[in-house]
JSON list of C-alpha atoms in Angstrom, two decimals:
[
{"chain": "A", "resi": 1, "resn": "MET", "atom": "CA", "xyz": [-7.67, 14.84, 47.81]},
{"chain": "A", "resi": 2, "resn": "PRO", "atom": "CA", "xyz": [-4.14, 12.88, 49.17]},
{"chain": "A", "resi": 3, "resn": "HIS", "atom": "CA", "xyz": [-2.02, 11.31, 46.36]},
{"chain": "A", "resi": 4, "resn": "ARG", "atom": "CA", "xyz": [-2.77, 7.08, 45.82]},
{"chain": "A", "resi": 5, "resn": "THR", "atom": "CA", "xyz": [-0.05, 5.43, 46.61]},
{"chain": "A", "resi": 6, "resn": "ASP", "atom": "CA", "xyz": [-0.26, 2.28, 44.92]},
{"chain": "A", "resi": 7, "resn": "ALA", "atom": "CA", "xyz": [-0.82, 1.45, 41.29]},
{"chain": "A", "resi": 8, "resn": "GLY", "atom": "CA", "xyz": [-3.86, 2.92, 40.87]},
{"chain": "A", "resi": 9, "resn": "THR", "atom": "CA", "xyz": [-2.79, 6.10, 39.44]},
{"chain": "A", "resi": 10, "resn": "THR", "atom": "CA", "xyz": [-0.66, 4.26, 37.01]},
{"chain": "A", "resi": 11, "resn": "LEU", "atom": "CA", "xyz": [-3.19, 2.27, 35.79]},
{"chain": "A", "resi": 12, "resn": "ASP", "atom": "CA", "xyz": [-5.95, 4.82, 35.36]},
{"chain": "A", "resi": 13, "resn": "HIS", "atom": "CA", "xyz": [-3.02, 6.65, 32.97]},
{"chain": "A", "resi": 14, "resn": "THR", "atom": "CA", "xyz": [-3.21, 3.22, 31.41]},
{"chain": "A", "resi": 15, "resn": "GLU", "atom": "CA", "xyz": [-7.05, 3.40, 30.63]},
{"chain": "A", "resi": 16, "resn": "HIS", "atom": "CA", "xyz": [-6.88, 6.76, 30.31]},
{"chain": "A", "resi": 17, "resn": "THR", "atom": "CA", "xyz": [-4.42, 6.32, 27.53]},
{"chain": "A", "resi": 18, "resn": "LEU", "atom": "CA", "xyz": [-6.48, 3.58, 25.45]},
{"chain": "A", "resi": 19, "resn": "ARG", "atom": "CA", "xyz": [-9.20, 5.42, 26.09]},
{"chain": "A", "resi": 20, "resn": "HIS", "atom": "CA", "xyz": [-7.28, 8.19, 23.75]},
{"chain": "A", "resi": 21, "resn": "LEU", "atom": "CA", "xyz": [-5.76, 5.34, 20.58]},
{"chain": "A", "resi": 22, "resn": "ARG", "atom": "CA", "xyz": [-9.63, 3.85, 20.15]},
{"chain": "A", "resi": 23, "resn": "GLU", "atom": "CA", "xyz": [-10.90, 7.34, 19.89]},
{"chain": "A", "resi": 24, "resn": "VAL", "atom": "CA", "xyz": [-7.93, 7.76, 17.65]},
{"chain": "A", "resi": 25, "resn": "ALA", "atom": "CA", "xyz": [-8.30, 4.93, 15.85]},
{"chain": "A", "resi": 26, "resn": "ARG", "atom": "CA", "xyz": [-12.57, 5.43, 15.34]},
{"chain": "A", "resi": 27, "resn": "LEU", "atom": "CA", "xyz": [-12.31, 8.57, 14.44]},
{"chain": "A", "resi": 28, "resn": "ASN", "atom": "CA", "xyz": [-9.46, 8.29, 11.01]},
{"chain": "A", "resi": 29, "resn": "ALA", "atom": "CA", "xyz": [-11.22, 5.08, 9.97]},
{"chain": "A", "resi": 30, "resn": "GLU", "atom": "CA", "xyz": [-12.67, 7.35, 6.38]},
{"chain": "A", "resi": 31, "resn": "ARG", "atom": "CA", "xyz": [-9.00, 9.16, 6.62]},
{"chain": "A", "resi": 32, "resn": "ILE", "atom": "CA", "xyz": [-6.57, 5.79, 6.78]},
{"chain": "A", "resi": 33, "resn": "THR", "atom": "CA", "xyz": [-8.51, 3.81, 3.78]},
{"chain": "A", "resi": 34, "resn": "THR", "atom": "CA", "xyz": [-8.22, 6.87, 1.69]},
{"chain": "A", "resi": 35, "resn": "ALA", "atom": "CA", "xyz": [-4.06, 7.62, 3.13]},
{"chain": "A", "resi": 36, "resn": "ALA", "atom": "CA", "xyz": [-3.30, 4.21, 2.59]},
{"chain": "A", "resi": 37, "resn": "THR", "atom": "CA", "xyz": [-4.30, 3.93, -0.75]},
{"chain": "A", "resi": 38, "resn": "ARG", "atom": "CA", "xyz": [-2.65, 6.91, -1.95]},
{"chain": "A", "resi": 39, "resn": "VAL", "atom": "CA", "xyz": [0.36, 5.30, -0.72]},
{"chain": "A", "resi": 40, "resn": "LEU", "atom": "CA", "xyz": [-0.50, 1.86, -2.32]},
{"chain": "A", "resi": 41, "resn": "ASP", "atom": "CA", "xyz": [-0.67, 4.34, -5.23]},
{"chain": "A", "resi": 42, "resn": "CYS", "atom": "CA", "xyz": [2.86, 5.13, -5.04]},
{"chain": "A", "resi": 43, "resn": "VAL", "atom": "CA", "xyz": [4.31, 2.73, -4.36]},
{"chain": "A", "resi": 44, "resn": "ARG", "atom": "CA", "xyz": [2.47, 0.66, -7.19]},
{"chain": "A", "resi": 45, "resn": "ALA", "atom": "CA", "xyz": [4.15, 3.50, -9.25]},
{"chain": "A", "resi": 46, "resn": "ASP", "atom": "CA", "xyz": [7.54, 2.89, -8.36]},
{"chain": "A", "resi": 47, "resn": "GLY", "atom": "CA", "xyz": [7.46, 6.26, -6.35]},
{"chain": "A", "resi": 48, "resn": "LEU", "atom": "CA", "xyz": [8.69, 7.07, -2.79]},
{"chain": "A", "resi": 49, "resn": "VAL", "atom": "CA", "xyz": [6.63, 7.76, 0.05]},
{"chain": "A", "resi": 50, "resn": "HIS", "atom": "CA", "xyz": [9.03, 10.76, 1.94]},
{"chain": "A", "resi": 51, "resn": "THR", "atom": "CA", "xyz": [8.50, 10.31, 5.56]},
{"chain": "A", "resi": 52, "resn": "ALA", "atom": "CA", "xyz": [9.21, 13.67, 7.82]},
{"chain": "A", "resi": 53, "resn": "GLY", "atom": "CA", "xyz": [8.83, 15.55, 11.53]},
{"chain": "A", "resi": 54, "resn": "ALA", "atom": "CA", "xyz": [11.18, 17.90, 13.43]},
{"chain": "A", "resi": 55, "resn": "GLY", "atom": "CA", "xyz": [11.99, 16.93, 17.12]},
{"chain": "A", "resi": 56, "resn": "HIS", "atom": "CA", "xyz": [10.24, 13.81, 19.61]},
{"chain": "A", "resi": 57, "resn": "SER", "atom": "CA", "xyz": [8.09, 13.99, 16.55]},
{"chain": "A", "resi": 58, "resn": "LEU", "atom": "CA", "xyz": [11.28, 12.37, 14.43]},
{"chain": "A", "resi": 59, "resn": "ALA", "atom": "CA", "xyz": [10.19, 8.98, 16.25]},
{"chain": "A", "resi": 60, "resn": "GLY", "atom": "CA", "xyz": [7.62, 8.83, 13.82]},
{"chain": "A", "resi": 61, "resn": "VAL", "atom": "CA", "xyz": [10.17, 8.96, 11.09]},
{"chain": "A", "resi": 62, "resn": "LEU", "atom": "CA", "xyz": [12.25, 6.79, 12.73]},
{"chain": "A", "resi": 63, "resn": "GLU", "atom": "CA", "xyz": [9.32, 4.60, 13.12]},
{"chain": "A", "resi": 64, "resn": "SER", "atom": "CA", "xyz": [8.02, 4.32, 9.64]},
{"chain": "A", "resi": 65, "resn": "PHE", "atom": "CA", "xyz": [12.02, 3.47, 8.44]},
{"chain": "A", "resi": 66, "resn": "TYR", "atom": "CA", "xyz": [13.86, 0.19, 7.74]},
{"chain": "A", "resi": 67, "resn": "ARG", "atom": "CA", "xyz": [11.75, -1.39, 10.74]},
{"chain": "A", "resi": 68, "resn": "ALA", "atom": "CA", "xyz": [10.36, -5.01, 10.19]},
{"chain": "A", "resi": 69, "resn": "GLY", "atom": "CA", "xyz": [7.14, -5.32, 9.37]},
{"chain": "A", "resi": 70, "resn": "GLY", "atom": "CA", "xyz": [7.73, -1.44, 7.87]},
{"chain": "A", "resi": 71, "resn": "LEU", "atom": "CA", "xyz": [7.01, -0.21, 4.06]},
{"chain": "A", "resi": 72, "resn": "ALA", "atom": "CA", "xyz": [10.10, -0.88, 1.61]},
{"chain": "A", "resi": 73, "resn": "ALA", "atom": "CA", "xyz": [9.92, 2.22, 0.21]},
{"chain": "A", "resi": 74, "resn": "VAL", "atom": "CA", "xyz": [10.14, 4.43, 2.37]},
{"chain": "A", "resi": 75, "resn": "ARG", "atom": "CA", "xyz": [13.18, 7.59, 2.40]},
{"chain": "A", "resi": 76, "resn": "PRO", "atom": "CA", "xyz": [13.54, 9.89, 5.61]},
{"chain": "A", "resi": 77, "resn": "LEU", "atom": "CA", "xyz": [13.75, 13.26, 5.23]},
{"chain": "A", "resi": 78, "resn": "TYR", "atom": "CA", "xyz": [16.12, 14.53, 7.97]},
{"chain": "A", "resi": 79, "resn": "HIS", "atom": "CA", "xyz": [18.40, 17.30, 8.72]},
{"chain": "A", "resi": 80, "resn": "PRO", "atom": "CA", "xyz": [20.94, 16.75, 12.24]},
{"chain": "A", "resi": 81, "resn": "ASP", "atom": "CA", "xyz": [20.15, 19.94, 13.41]},
{"chain": "A", "resi": 82, "resn": "LEU", "atom": "CA", "xyz": [15.84, 18.97, 14.05]},
{"chain": "A", "resi": 83, "resn": "LEU", "atom": "CA", "xyz": [17.31, 16.37, 16.43]},
{"chain": "A", "resi": 84, "resn": "PRO", "atom": "CA", "xyz": [17.67, 16.94, 20.21]},
{"chain": "A", "resi": 85, "resn": "LEU", "atom": "CA", "xyz": [19.89, 14.53, 20.56]},
{"chain": "A", "resi": 86, "resn": "HIS", "atom": "CA", "xyz": [22.06, 16.86, 18.30]},
{"chain": "A", "resi": 87, "resn": "GLY", "atom": "CA", "xyz": [21.30, 19.82, 20.71]},
{"chain": "A", "resi": 88, "resn": "ALA", "atom": "CA", "xyz": [17.73, 20.27, 22.27]},
{"chain": "A", "resi": 89, "resn": "THR", "atom": "CA", "xyz": [17.40, 24.42, 21.97]},
{"chain": "A", "resi": 90, "resn": "SER", "atom": "CA", "xyz": [18.96, 24.52, 18.40]},
{"chain": "A", "resi": 91, "resn": "SER", "atom": "CA", "xyz": [16.65, 21.45, 16.98]},
{"chain": "A", "resi": 92, "resn": "THR", "atom": "CA", "xyz": [13.51, 23.81, 18.32]},
{"chain": "A", "resi": 93, "resn": "ALA", "atom": "CA", "xyz": [15.56, 26.87, 16.78]},
{"chain": "A", "resi": 94, "resn": "ALA", "atom": "CA", "xyz": [15.88, 24.92, 13.67]},
{"chain": "A", "resi": 95, "resn": "GLU", "atom": "CA", "xyz": [12.08, 23.52, 13.14]},
{"chain": "A", "resi": 96, "resn": "ARG", "atom": "CA", "xyz": [10.99, 27.43, 13.24]},
{"chain": "A", "resi": 97, "resn": "THR", "atom": "CA", "xyz": [14.16, 28.67, 10.38]},
{"chain": "A", "resi": 98, "resn": "PRO", "atom": "CA", "xyz": [12.29, 29.49, 6.89]},
{"chain": "A", "resi": 99, "resn": "GLY", "atom": "CA", "xyz": [14.12, 28.15, 4.06]},
{"chain": "A", "resi": 100, "resn": "LEU", "atom": "CA", "xyz": [15.29, 24.09, 5.46]},
{"chain": "A", "resi": 101, "resn": "ALA", "atom": "CA", "xyz": [12.51, 22.58, 4.31]},
{"chain": "A", "resi": 102, "resn": "GLU", "atom": "CA", "xyz": [13.02, 23.09, 0.86]},
{"chain": "A", "resi": 103, "resn": "ARG", "atom": "CA", "xyz": [16.67, 22.71, 1.27]},
{"chain": "A", "resi": 104, "resn": "VAL", "atom": "CA", "xyz": [15.87, 18.96, 2.94]},
{"chain": "A", "resi": 105, "resn": "LEU", "atom": "CA", "xyz": [13.36, 18.63, -0.40]},
{"chain": "A", "resi": 106, "resn": "ALA", "atom": "CA", "xyz": [15.99, 19.15, -3.08]},
{"chain": "A", "resi": 107, "resn": "GLU", "atom": "CA", "xyz": [18.59, 17.81, -0.86]},
{"chain": "A", "resi": 108, "resn": "ALA", "atom": "CA", "xyz": [16.50, 13.79, -0.29]},
{"chain": "A", "resi": 109, "resn": "ASP", "atom": "CA", "xyz": [16.11, 14.40, -4.28]},
{"chain": "A", "resi": 110, "resn": "PHE", "atom": "CA", "xyz": [11.90, 14.78, -3.88]},
{"chain": "A", "resi": 111, "resn": "ARG", "atom": "CA", "xyz": [11.07, 14.52, -6.84]},
{"chain": "A", "resi": 112, "resn": "GLY", "atom": "CA", "xyz": [6.68, 15.90, -6.67]},
{"chain": "A", "resi": 113, "resn": "GLY", "atom": "CA", "xyz": [4.62, 13.48, -8.77]},
{"chain": "A", "resi": 114, "resn": "THR", "atom": "CA", "xyz": [4.07, 10.04, -7.57]},
{"chain": "A", "resi": 115, "resn": "ASP", "atom": "CA", "xyz": [6.08, 10.31, -4.70]},
{"chain": "A", "resi": 116, "resn": "VAL", "atom": "CA", "xyz": [3.61, 11.08, -0.96]},
{"chain": "A", "resi": 117, "resn": "LEU", "atom": "CA", "xyz": [5.19, 12.74, 2.19]},
{"chain": "A", "resi": 118, "resn": "VAL", "atom": "CA", "xyz": [4.29, 11.83, 5.46]},
{"chain": "A", "resi": 119, "resn": "VAL", "atom": "CA", "xyz": [4.74, 14.36, 7.75]},
{"chain": "A", "resi": 120, "resn": "PHE", "atom": "CA", "xyz": [4.39, 14.27, 11.72]},
{"chain": "A", "resi": 121, "resn": "SER", "atom": "CA", "xyz": [4.26, 17.28, 13.74]},
{"chain": "A", "resi": 122, "resn": "ASN", "atom": "CA", "xyz": [2.14, 17.68, 16.71]},
{"chain": "A", "resi": 123, "resn": "SER", "atom": "CA", "xyz": [0.75, 21.19, 16.50]},
{"chain": "A", "resi": 124, "resn": "GLY", "atom": "CA", "xyz": [2.27, 21.55, 12.63]},
{"chain": "A", "resi": 125, "resn": "ILE", "atom": "CA", "xyz": [2.47, 24.80, 12.69]},
{"chain": "A", "resi": 126, "resn": "ASN", "atom": "CA", "xyz": [6.28, 25.86, 12.58]},
{"chain": "A", "resi": 127, "resn": "PRO", "atom": "CA", "xyz": [7.94, 26.50, 9.23]},
{"chain": "A", "resi": 128, "resn": "TYR", "atom": "CA", "xyz": [9.21, 23.27, 9.11]},
{"chain": "A", "resi": 129, "resn": "PRO", "atom": "CA", "xyz": [6.58, 21.20, 8.44]},
{"chain": "A", "resi": 130, "resn": "VAL", "atom": "CA", "xyz": [4.33, 23.61, 7.17]},
{"chain": "A", "resi": 131, "resn": "GLU", "atom": "CA", "xyz": [6.69, 24.76, 4.69]},
{"chain": "A", "resi": 132, "resn": "LEU", "atom": "CA", "xyz": [7.62, 20.74, 3.68]},
{"chain": "A", "resi": 133, "resn": "ALA", "atom": "CA", "xyz": [4.37, 20.29, 3.07]},
{"chain": "A", "resi": 134, "resn": "ALA", "atom": "CA", "xyz": [3.32, 23.42, 0.76]},
{"chain": "A", "resi": 135, "resn": "THR", "atom": "CA", "xyz": [5.90, 22.28, -1.89]},
{"chain": "A", "resi": 136, "resn": "ALA", "atom": "CA", "xyz": [5.44, 18.98, -1.62]},
{"chain": "A", "resi": 137, "resn": "ARG", "atom": "CA", "xyz": [1.93, 19.45, -2.85]},
{"chain": "A", "resi": 138, "resn": "ALA", "atom": "CA", "xyz": [2.84, 22.16, -5.39]},
{"chain": "A", "resi": 139, "resn": "ALA", "atom": "CA", "xyz": [5.44, 20.04, -6.92]},
{"chain": "A", "resi": 140, "resn": "GLY", "atom": "CA", "xyz": [2.09, 18.25, -7.09]},
{"chain": "A", "resi": 141, "resn": "SER", "atom": "CA", "xyz": [2.39, 15.51, -4.10]},
{"chain": "A", "resi": 142, "resn": "THR", "atom": "CA", "xyz": [0.19, 13.79, -1.92]},
{"chain": "A", "resi": 143, "resn": "VAL", "atom": "CA", "xyz": [0.23, 15.24, 2.01]},
{"chain": "A", "resi": 144, "resn": "ILE", "atom": "CA", "xyz": [-0.45, 13.39, 4.25]},
{"chain": "A", "resi": 145, "resn": "ALA", "atom": "CA", "xyz": [-0.31, 15.07, 7.70]},
{"chain": "A", "resi": 146, "resn": "VAL", "atom": "CA", "xyz": [-0.30, 13.31, 11.40]},
{"chain": "A", "resi": 147, "resn": "THR", "atom": "CA", "xyz": [-1.07, 16.44, 13.31]},
{"chain": "A", "resi": 148, "resn": "SER", "atom": "CA", "xyz": [-3.37, 17.45, 15.83]},
{"chain": "A", "resi": 149, "resn": "PRO", "atom": "CA", "xyz": [-5.76, 20.49, 14.47]},
{"chain": "A", "resi": 150, "resn": "THR", "atom": "CA", "xyz": [-6.37, 20.78, 18.11]},
{"chain": "A", "resi": 151, "resn": "ALA", "atom": "CA", "xyz": [-2.91, 21.16, 19.28]},
{"chain": "A", "resi": 152, "resn": "ALA", "atom": "CA", "xyz": [-2.11, 24.05, 16.70]},
{"chain": "A", "resi": 153, "resn": "ALA", "atom": "CA", "xyz": [-5.33, 25.76, 17.97]},
{"chain": "A", "resi": 154, "resn": "ALA", "atom": "CA", "xyz": [-3.52, 26.32, 21.16]},
{"chain": "A", "resi": 155, "resn": "ALA", "atom": "CA", "xyz": [-0.09, 27.15, 20.14]},
{"chain": "A", "resi": 156, "resn": "PRO", "atom": "CA", "xyz": [0.90, 30.47, 18.80]},
{"chain": "A", "resi": 157, "resn": "PRO", "atom": "CA", "xyz": [1.61, 30.95, 14.94]},
{"chain": "A", "resi": 158, "resn": "ARG", "atom": "CA", "xyz": [4.93, 30.99, 13.34]},
{"chain": "A", "resi": 159, "resn": "ALA", "atom": "CA", "xyz": [3.97, 30.30, 9.18]},
{"chain": "A", "resi": 160, "resn": "ALA", "atom": "CA", "xyz": [1.34, 31.67, 7.17]},
{"chain": "A", "resi": 161, "resn": "SER", "atom": "CA", "xyz": [-0.33, 28.31, 7.45]},
{"chain": "A", "resi": 162, "resn": "THR", "atom": "CA", "xyz": [-1.15, 24.99, 9.55]},
{"chain": "A", "resi": 163, "resn": "LEU", "atom": "CA", "xyz": [0.76, 21.60, 8.43]},
{"chain": "A", "resi": 164, "resn": "ALA", "atom": "CA", "xyz": [-3.10, 20.16, 8.54]},
{"chain": "A", "resi": 165, "resn": "ALA", "atom": "CA", "xyz": [-4.22, 23.69, 6.03]},
{"chain": "A", "resi": 166, "resn": "GLN", "atom": "CA", "xyz": [-1.47, 22.29, 3.28]},
{"chain": "A", "resi": 167, "resn": "ALA", "atom": "CA", "xyz": [-2.41, 18.64, 3.59]},
{"chain": "A", "resi": 168, "resn": "ASP", "atom": "CA", "xyz": [-4.13, 16.30, 1.66]},
{"chain": "A", "resi": 169, "resn": "VAL", "atom": "CA", "xyz": [-5.18, 13.86, 4.41]},
{"chain": "A", "resi": 170, "resn": "VAL", "atom": "CA", "xyz": [-4.94, 15.03, 7.67]},
{"chain": "A", "resi": 171, "resn": "LEU", "atom": "CA", "xyz": [-4.83, 11.62, 10.03]},
{"chain": "A", "resi": 172, "resn": "ASP", "atom": "CA", "xyz": [-5.80, 13.61, 13.88]},
{"chain": "A", "resi": 173, "resn": "THR", "atom": "CA", "xyz": [-4.20, 12.73, 17.14]},
{"chain": "A", "resi": 174, "resn": "LEU", "atom": "CA", "xyz": [-6.03, 14.65, 18.88]},
{"chain": "A", "resi": 175, "resn": "VAL", "atom": "CA", "xyz": [-3.85, 15.55, 21.03]},
{"chain": "A", "resi": 176, "resn": "PRO", "atom": "CA", "xyz": [-4.15, 18.46, 23.48]},
{"chain": "A", "resi": 177, "resn": "GLY", "atom": "CA", "xyz": [-2.61, 21.53, 22.93]},
{"chain": "A", "resi": 178, "resn": "GLY", "atom": "CA", "xyz": [1.05, 20.91, 25.53]},
{"chain": "A", "resi": 179, "resn": "ASP", "atom": "CA", "xyz": [1.00, 17.01, 24.00]},
{"chain": "A", "resi": 180, "resn": "ALA", "atom": "CA", "xyz": [0.76, 16.11, 28.07]},
{"chain": "A", "resi": 181, "resn": "SER", "atom": "CA", "xyz": [-2.68, 13.66, 29.55]},
{"chain": "A", "resi": 182, "resn": "HIS", "atom": "CA", "xyz": [-1.42, 13.51, 33.20]},
{"chain": "A", "resi": 183, "resn": "PRO", "atom": "CA", "xyz": [-3.30, 14.23, 35.51]},
{"chain": "A", "resi": 184, "resn": "PRO", "atom": "CA", "xyz": [-6.34, 15.02, 33.56]},
{"chain": "A", "resi": 185, "resn": "ALA", "atom": "CA", "xyz": [-7.70, 18.00, 34.85]},
{"chain": "A", "resi": 186, "resn": "GLU", "atom": "CA", "xyz": [-4.18, 20.01, 34.75]},
{"chain": "A", "resi": 187, "resn": "PRO", "atom": "CA", "xyz": [-2.14, 17.84, 32.52]},
{"chain": "A", "resi": 188, "resn": "VAL", "atom": "CA", "xyz": [1.55, 17.94, 32.92]},
{"chain": "A", "resi": 189, "resn": "THR", "atom": "CA", "xyz": [3.33, 14.37, 31.90]},
{"chain": "A", "resi": 190, "resn": "ALA", "atom": "CA", "xyz": [3.28, 11.57, 30.65]},
{"chain": "A", "resi": 191, "resn": "PRO", "atom": "CA", "xyz": [2.33, 13.02, 25.76]},
{"chain": "A", "resi": 192, "resn": "LEU", "atom": "CA", "xyz": [0.61, 11.59, 24.30]},
{"chain": "A", "resi": 193, "resn": "SER", "atom": "CA", "xyz": [2.13, 12.38, 20.16]},
{"chain": "A", "resi": 194, "resn": "SER", "atom": "CA", "xyz": [4.37, 9.52, 19.90]},
{"chain": "A", "resi": 195, "resn": "LEU", "atom": "CA", "xyz": [2.25, 6.83, 20.94]},
{"chain": "A", "resi": 196, "resn": "ALA", "atom": "CA", "xyz": [-0.72, 8.65, 18.43]},
{"chain": "A", "resi": 197, "resn": "ASN", "atom": "CA", "xyz": [1.28, 8.55, 15.53]},
{"chain": "A", "resi": 198, "resn": "VAL", "atom": "CA", "xyz": [2.90, 5.30, 15.59]},
{"chain": "A", "resi": 199, "resn": "LEU", "atom": "CA", "xyz": [-0.38, 4.23, 15.60]},
{"chain": "A", "resi": 200, "resn": "LEU", "atom": "CA", "xyz": [-1.86, 5.50, 12.91]},
{"chain": "A", "resi": 201, "resn": "TRP", "atom": "CA", "xyz": [1.03, 4.83, 10.84]},
{"chain": "A", "resi": 202, "resn": "ASN", "atom": "CA", "xyz": [0.56, 0.99, 11.79]},
{"chain": "A", "resi": 203, "resn": "GLN", "atom": "CA", "xyz": [-3.23, 1.69, 10.92]},
{"chain": "A", "resi": 204, "resn": "LEU", "atom": "CA", "xyz": [-1.89, 2.66, 7.09]},
{"chain": "A", "resi": 205, "resn": "LEU", "atom": "CA", "xyz": [-0.21, -0.11, 6.73]},
{"chain": "A", "resi": 206, "resn": "VAL", "atom": "CA", "xyz": [-2.42, -2.35, 8.02]},
{"chain": "A", "resi": 207, "resn": "ARG", "atom": "CA", "xyz": [-5.10, -0.69, 5.59]},
{"chain": "A", "resi": 208, "resn": "ALA", "atom": "CA", "xyz": [-2.43, -0.78, 2.71]},
{"chain": "A", "resi": 209, "resn": "HIS", "atom": "CA", "xyz": [-2.07, -4.22, 3.39]},
{"chain": "A", "resi": 210, "resn": "GLU", "atom": "CA", "xyz": [-5.61, -5.39, 3.42]},
{"chain": "A", "resi": 211, "resn": "LEU", "atom": "CA", "xyz": [-6.14, -3.74, 0.28]},
{"chain": "A", "resi": 212, "resn": "ALA", "atom": "CA", "xyz": [-2.47, -4.71, -1.61]},
{"chain": "A", "resi": 213, "resn": "GLU", "atom": "CA", "xyz": [-1.89, -7.67, -3.66]},
{"chain": "A", "resi": 214, "resn": "ALA", "atom": "CA", "xyz": [1.33, -9.81, -2.51]},
{"chain": "A", "resi": 215, "resn": "ALA", "atom": "CA", "xyz": [3.17, -8.17, -4.38]},
{"chain": "A", "resi": 216, "resn": "ASP", "atom": "CA", "xyz": [2.03, -4.18, -4.37]},
{"chain": "A", "resi": 217, "resn": "LEU", "atom": "CA", "xyz": [4.12, -3.64, -0.55]},
{"chain": "A", "resi": 218, "resn": "PRO", "atom": "CA", "xyz": [6.69, -4.09, -0.14]},
{"chain": "A", "resi": 219, "resn": "LEU", "atom": "CA", "xyz": [7.48, -5.23, 3.49]},
{"chain": "A", "resi": 220, "resn": "TRP", "atom": "CA", "xyz": [10.90, -5.52, 5.61]},
{"chain": "A", "resi": 221, "resn": "ARG", "atom": "CA", "xyz": [11.17, -8.43, 7.41]},
{"chain": "A", "resi": 222, "resn": "SER", "atom": "CA", "xyz": [13.11, -9.05, 10.38]},
{"chain": "A", "resi": 223, "resn": "SER", "atom": "CA", "xyz": [16.69, -9.44, 10.29]},
{"chain": "A", "resi": 224, "resn": "ASN", "atom": "CA", "xyz": [16.93, -11.71, 13.55]},
{"chain": "A", "resi": 225, "resn": "VAL", "atom": "CA", "xyz": [14.56, -14.17, 11.97]},
{"chain": "A", "resi": 226, "resn": "PRO", "atom": "CA", "xyz": [15.28, -17.17, 10.21]},
{"chain": "A", "resi": 227, "resn": "ASP", "atom": "CA", "xyz": [16.14, -16.10, 6.09]},
{"chain": "A", "resi": 228, "resn": "GLY", "atom": "CA", "xyz": [15.94, -12.43, 7.31]},
{"chain": "A", "resi": 229, "resn": "ASP", "atom": "CA", "xyz": [18.06, -10.99, 5.07]},
{"chain": "A", "resi": 230, "resn": "GLU", "atom": "CA", "xyz": [17.60, -13.04, 2.65]},
{"chain": "A", "resi": 231, "resn": "ALA", "atom": "CA", "xyz": [14.13, -11.90, 2.24]},
{"chain": "A", "resi": 232, "resn": "ASN", "atom": "CA", "xyz": [15.03, -8.42, 2.73]},
{"chain": "A", "resi": 233, "resn": "ARG", "atom": "CA", "xyz": [17.83, -8.65, -0.16]},
{"chain": "A", "resi": 234, "resn": "ALA", "atom": "CA", "xyz": [15.66, -7.77, -3.25]},
{"chain": "A", "resi": 235, "resn": "HIS", "atom": "CA", "xyz": [14.19, -4.64, -0.98]},
{"chain": "A", "resi": 236, "resn": "LEU", "atom": "CA", "xyz": [17.31, -3.53, -0.78]},
{"chain": "A", "resi": 237, "resn": "GLU", "atom": "CA", "xyz": [18.51, -3.82, -4.53]},
{"chain": "A", "resi": 238, "resn": "ARG", "atom": "CA", "xyz": [15.39, -1.65, -5.49]},
{"chain": "A", "resi": 239, "resn": "TYR", "atom": "CA", "xyz": [15.46, 0.96, -3.10]},
{"chain": "A", "resi": 240, "resn": "GLN", "atom": "CA", "xyz": [18.88, 1.32, -1.93]},
{"chain": "A", "resi": 241, "resn": "PRO", "atom": "CA", "xyz": [20.01, 3.40, -5.50]},
{"chain": "A", "resi": 242, "resn": "ARG", "atom": "CA", "xyz": [16.66, 6.05, -4.15]},
{"chain": "A", "resi": 243, "resn": "ILE", "atom": "CA", "xyz": [17.18, 5.97, -0.59]},
{"chain": "A", "resi": 244, "resn": "PRO", "atom": "CA", "xyz": [21.20, 6.49, 0.38]},
{"chain": "A", "resi": 245, "resn": "ALA", "atom": "CA", "xyz": [20.49, 5.83, 4.10]},
{"chain": "A", "resi": 246, "resn": "LEU", "atom": "CA", "xyz": [19.57, 2.14, 3.88]},
{"chain": "A", "resi": 247, "resn": "GLY", "atom": "CA", "xyz": [23.53, 2.06, 2.95]}
]
């Protein structure tokens, strides 16, 4: 069959992607309510929502932190070795390194208990996301995984468990093994996981907003709108002592 030379192929892909995201939203509706309730309980108890990921899943962490319309009580868990911009192949090696998760949590003064951990990981089969979840659960925290059990089943195991198995709430991105989505029959390009991560995080925020009283959910305002900086000042005063990245 000849390749299409007009905009039809990209429009087809757009529709395919939108169908996927609609199915993600439909499948996770009840789980989103559970996750949002846990996050809201955490914020009401003056806890922090720690968000974590490695490689391109760090895009989900960035989306969750200091973002216009985002939750102010978020502490990003980050280690430079995990970011591909600091070294592509070395970031892959870091995610597969046992023990790194415990060091990152310790450096972040992770308290467990009322704090919540959200881990973004497409397959969730490497030691870093698995050990993050296991350590946080052992400390008494709720663990929310944004991951794809389908992708995990297609990946070679590299840890004793998976992120999904260690989580209290699994938000399923439905991403296939390998992440690519085009062409549908034999996908080789157009990864889906980042889009699904952002959708699920925004769904969590929307549901938390619906469940919360106004004072219960501290949300950032854009600093590029009138009075935005002033609106954010109270959040900075409240959270910056516990979230150094807000400095």
